[in-house]
């Protein structure tokens, strides 16, 4: 069977007290299954031959000993990407809110590790980059927190995000982060579009100096929330560098809307803004994984030639990660939580 991801993966011993911890020169074999009081679904046991002990597949994430079932972890992840706050999830699953936040932390951390692992080992190709920022609050309504996001528009792949103030500092962290994740071809030209915020220009000049890029700012002017004019300002390059349908920031604006719909902290006119930044980051990672690796994207579907045949699949549905050639099929939460990520990749 074809592996769901395009990166090599191998089992290793996840127990930090073991002599063969994370070692790849150690025989690991499957060793039966078990169930717990809270989870009737069988879990896989492994044997670490070097250290001569058994361990559970939950050892591959921070969920070891967290007293929940995989179904509950999955529900927590799904509800977190359907705009529910942790106290609402706690109410639905009949758990303590602190338990839910603990699970979110473990799941969010695994999402982050998995995303970075895949991007770094396989390398993503960025041809058309769009960046934007969304406002939110932290703790109280007088403290604004901005969420910077970067999107590869051709594959609809959400590359990364940063939380912080609306300054060059945060934009720089964003650009620096995405530069590390991508593979940069020598002769390809990177297209970048953003809004008029000067922070992007500074960040690009500082960190993309050895990469050939063209940069277009879209300046929108609104009066009483109504869009009046859209001006295009070519910071680097000319109109010819941006062929049809690329002189815009539409794709990232569509992603903004998706995020406002899916992340409770980003909803507008609500009291459900964020109480802690750490929890916000976890929810963002859960949503990034959901968006890139699980959800199929309608604009990425490919028609299969079965026009005259009834009841046969007409389209192949793709996730942004499949489009980016990182994965071969949509993934699921269980796959993520039990996936062994080598630490020194
Ligand atoms: Zn071991």
JSON list of C-alpha atoms and ligand atoms in Angstrom, two decimals, residues 12-22 26-28 47-55, ligand 1:
[
{"chain": "A", "resi": 12, "resn": "UNK", "atom": "CA", "xyz": [11.81, 4.50, 17.29]},
{"chain": "A", "resi": 13, "resn": "UNK", "atom": "CA", "xyz": [11.63, 4.20, 21.06]},
{"chain": "A", "resi": 14, "resn": "UNK", "atom": "CA", "xyz": [9.86, 7.28, 22.49]},
{"chain": "A", "resi": 15, "resn": "UNK", "atom": "CA", "xyz": [10.72, 6.59, 26.14]},
{"chain": "A", "resi": 16, "resn": "UNK", "atom": "CA", "xyz": [13.22, 9.19, 27.35]},
{"chain": "A", "resi": 17, "resn": "UNK", "atom": "CA", "xyz": [14.59, 6.98, 30.14]},
{"chain": "A", "resi": 18, "resn": "UNK", "atom": "CA", "xyz": [15.52, 4.23, 27.67]},
{"chain": "A", "resi": 19, "resn": "UNK", "atom": "CA", "xyz": [19.09, 3.79, 26.46]},
{"chain": "A", "resi": 20, "resn": "UNK", "atom": "CA", "xyz": [17.82, 3.49, 22.88]},
{"chain": "A", "resi": 21, "resn": "UNK", "atom": "CA", "xyz": [15.64, 6.63, 23.08]},
{"chain": "A", "resi": 22, "resn": "UNK", "atom": "CA", "xyz": [15.00, 7.91, 19.54]},
{"chain": "A", "resi": 26, "resn": "UNK", "atom": "CA", "xyz": [17.11, -0.43, 17.38]},
{"chain": "A", "resi": 27, "resn": "UNK", "atom": "CA", "xyz": [14.62, -3.13, 16.49]},
{"chain": "A", "resi": 28, "resn": "UNK", "atom": "CA", "xyz": [10.99, -2.21, 17.11]},
{"chain": "A", "resi": 47, "resn": "UNK", "atom": "CA", "xyz": [8.35, -3.73, 21.78]},
{"chain": "A", "resi": 48, "resn": "UNK", "atom": "CA", "xyz": [11.66, -1.92, 22.04]},
{"chain": "A", "resi": 49, "resn": "UNK", "atom": "CA", "xyz": [14.17, -4.76, 21.62]},
{"chain": "A", "resi": 50, "resn": "UNK", "atom": "CA", "xyz": [17.26, -2.81, 22.67]},
{"chain": "A", "resi": 51, "resn": "UNK", "atom": "CA", "xyz": [15.78, -1.57, 25.91]},
{"chain": "A", "resi": 52, "resn": "UNK", "atom": "CA", "xyz": [13.67, -4.72, 26.32]},
{"chain": "A", "resi": 53, "resn": "UNK", "atom": "CA", "xyz": [10.36, -3.05, 27.21]},
{"chain": "A", "resi": 54, "resn": "UNK", "atom": "CA", "xyz": [6.97, -2.41, 25.69]},
{"chain": "A", "resi": 55, "resn": "UNK", "atom": "CA", "xyz": [5.41, 0.95, 24.95]},
{"chain": "B", "resi": 1, "resn": "LIG", "atom": "ZN1", "xyz": [13.27, 1.67, 24.61]}
]
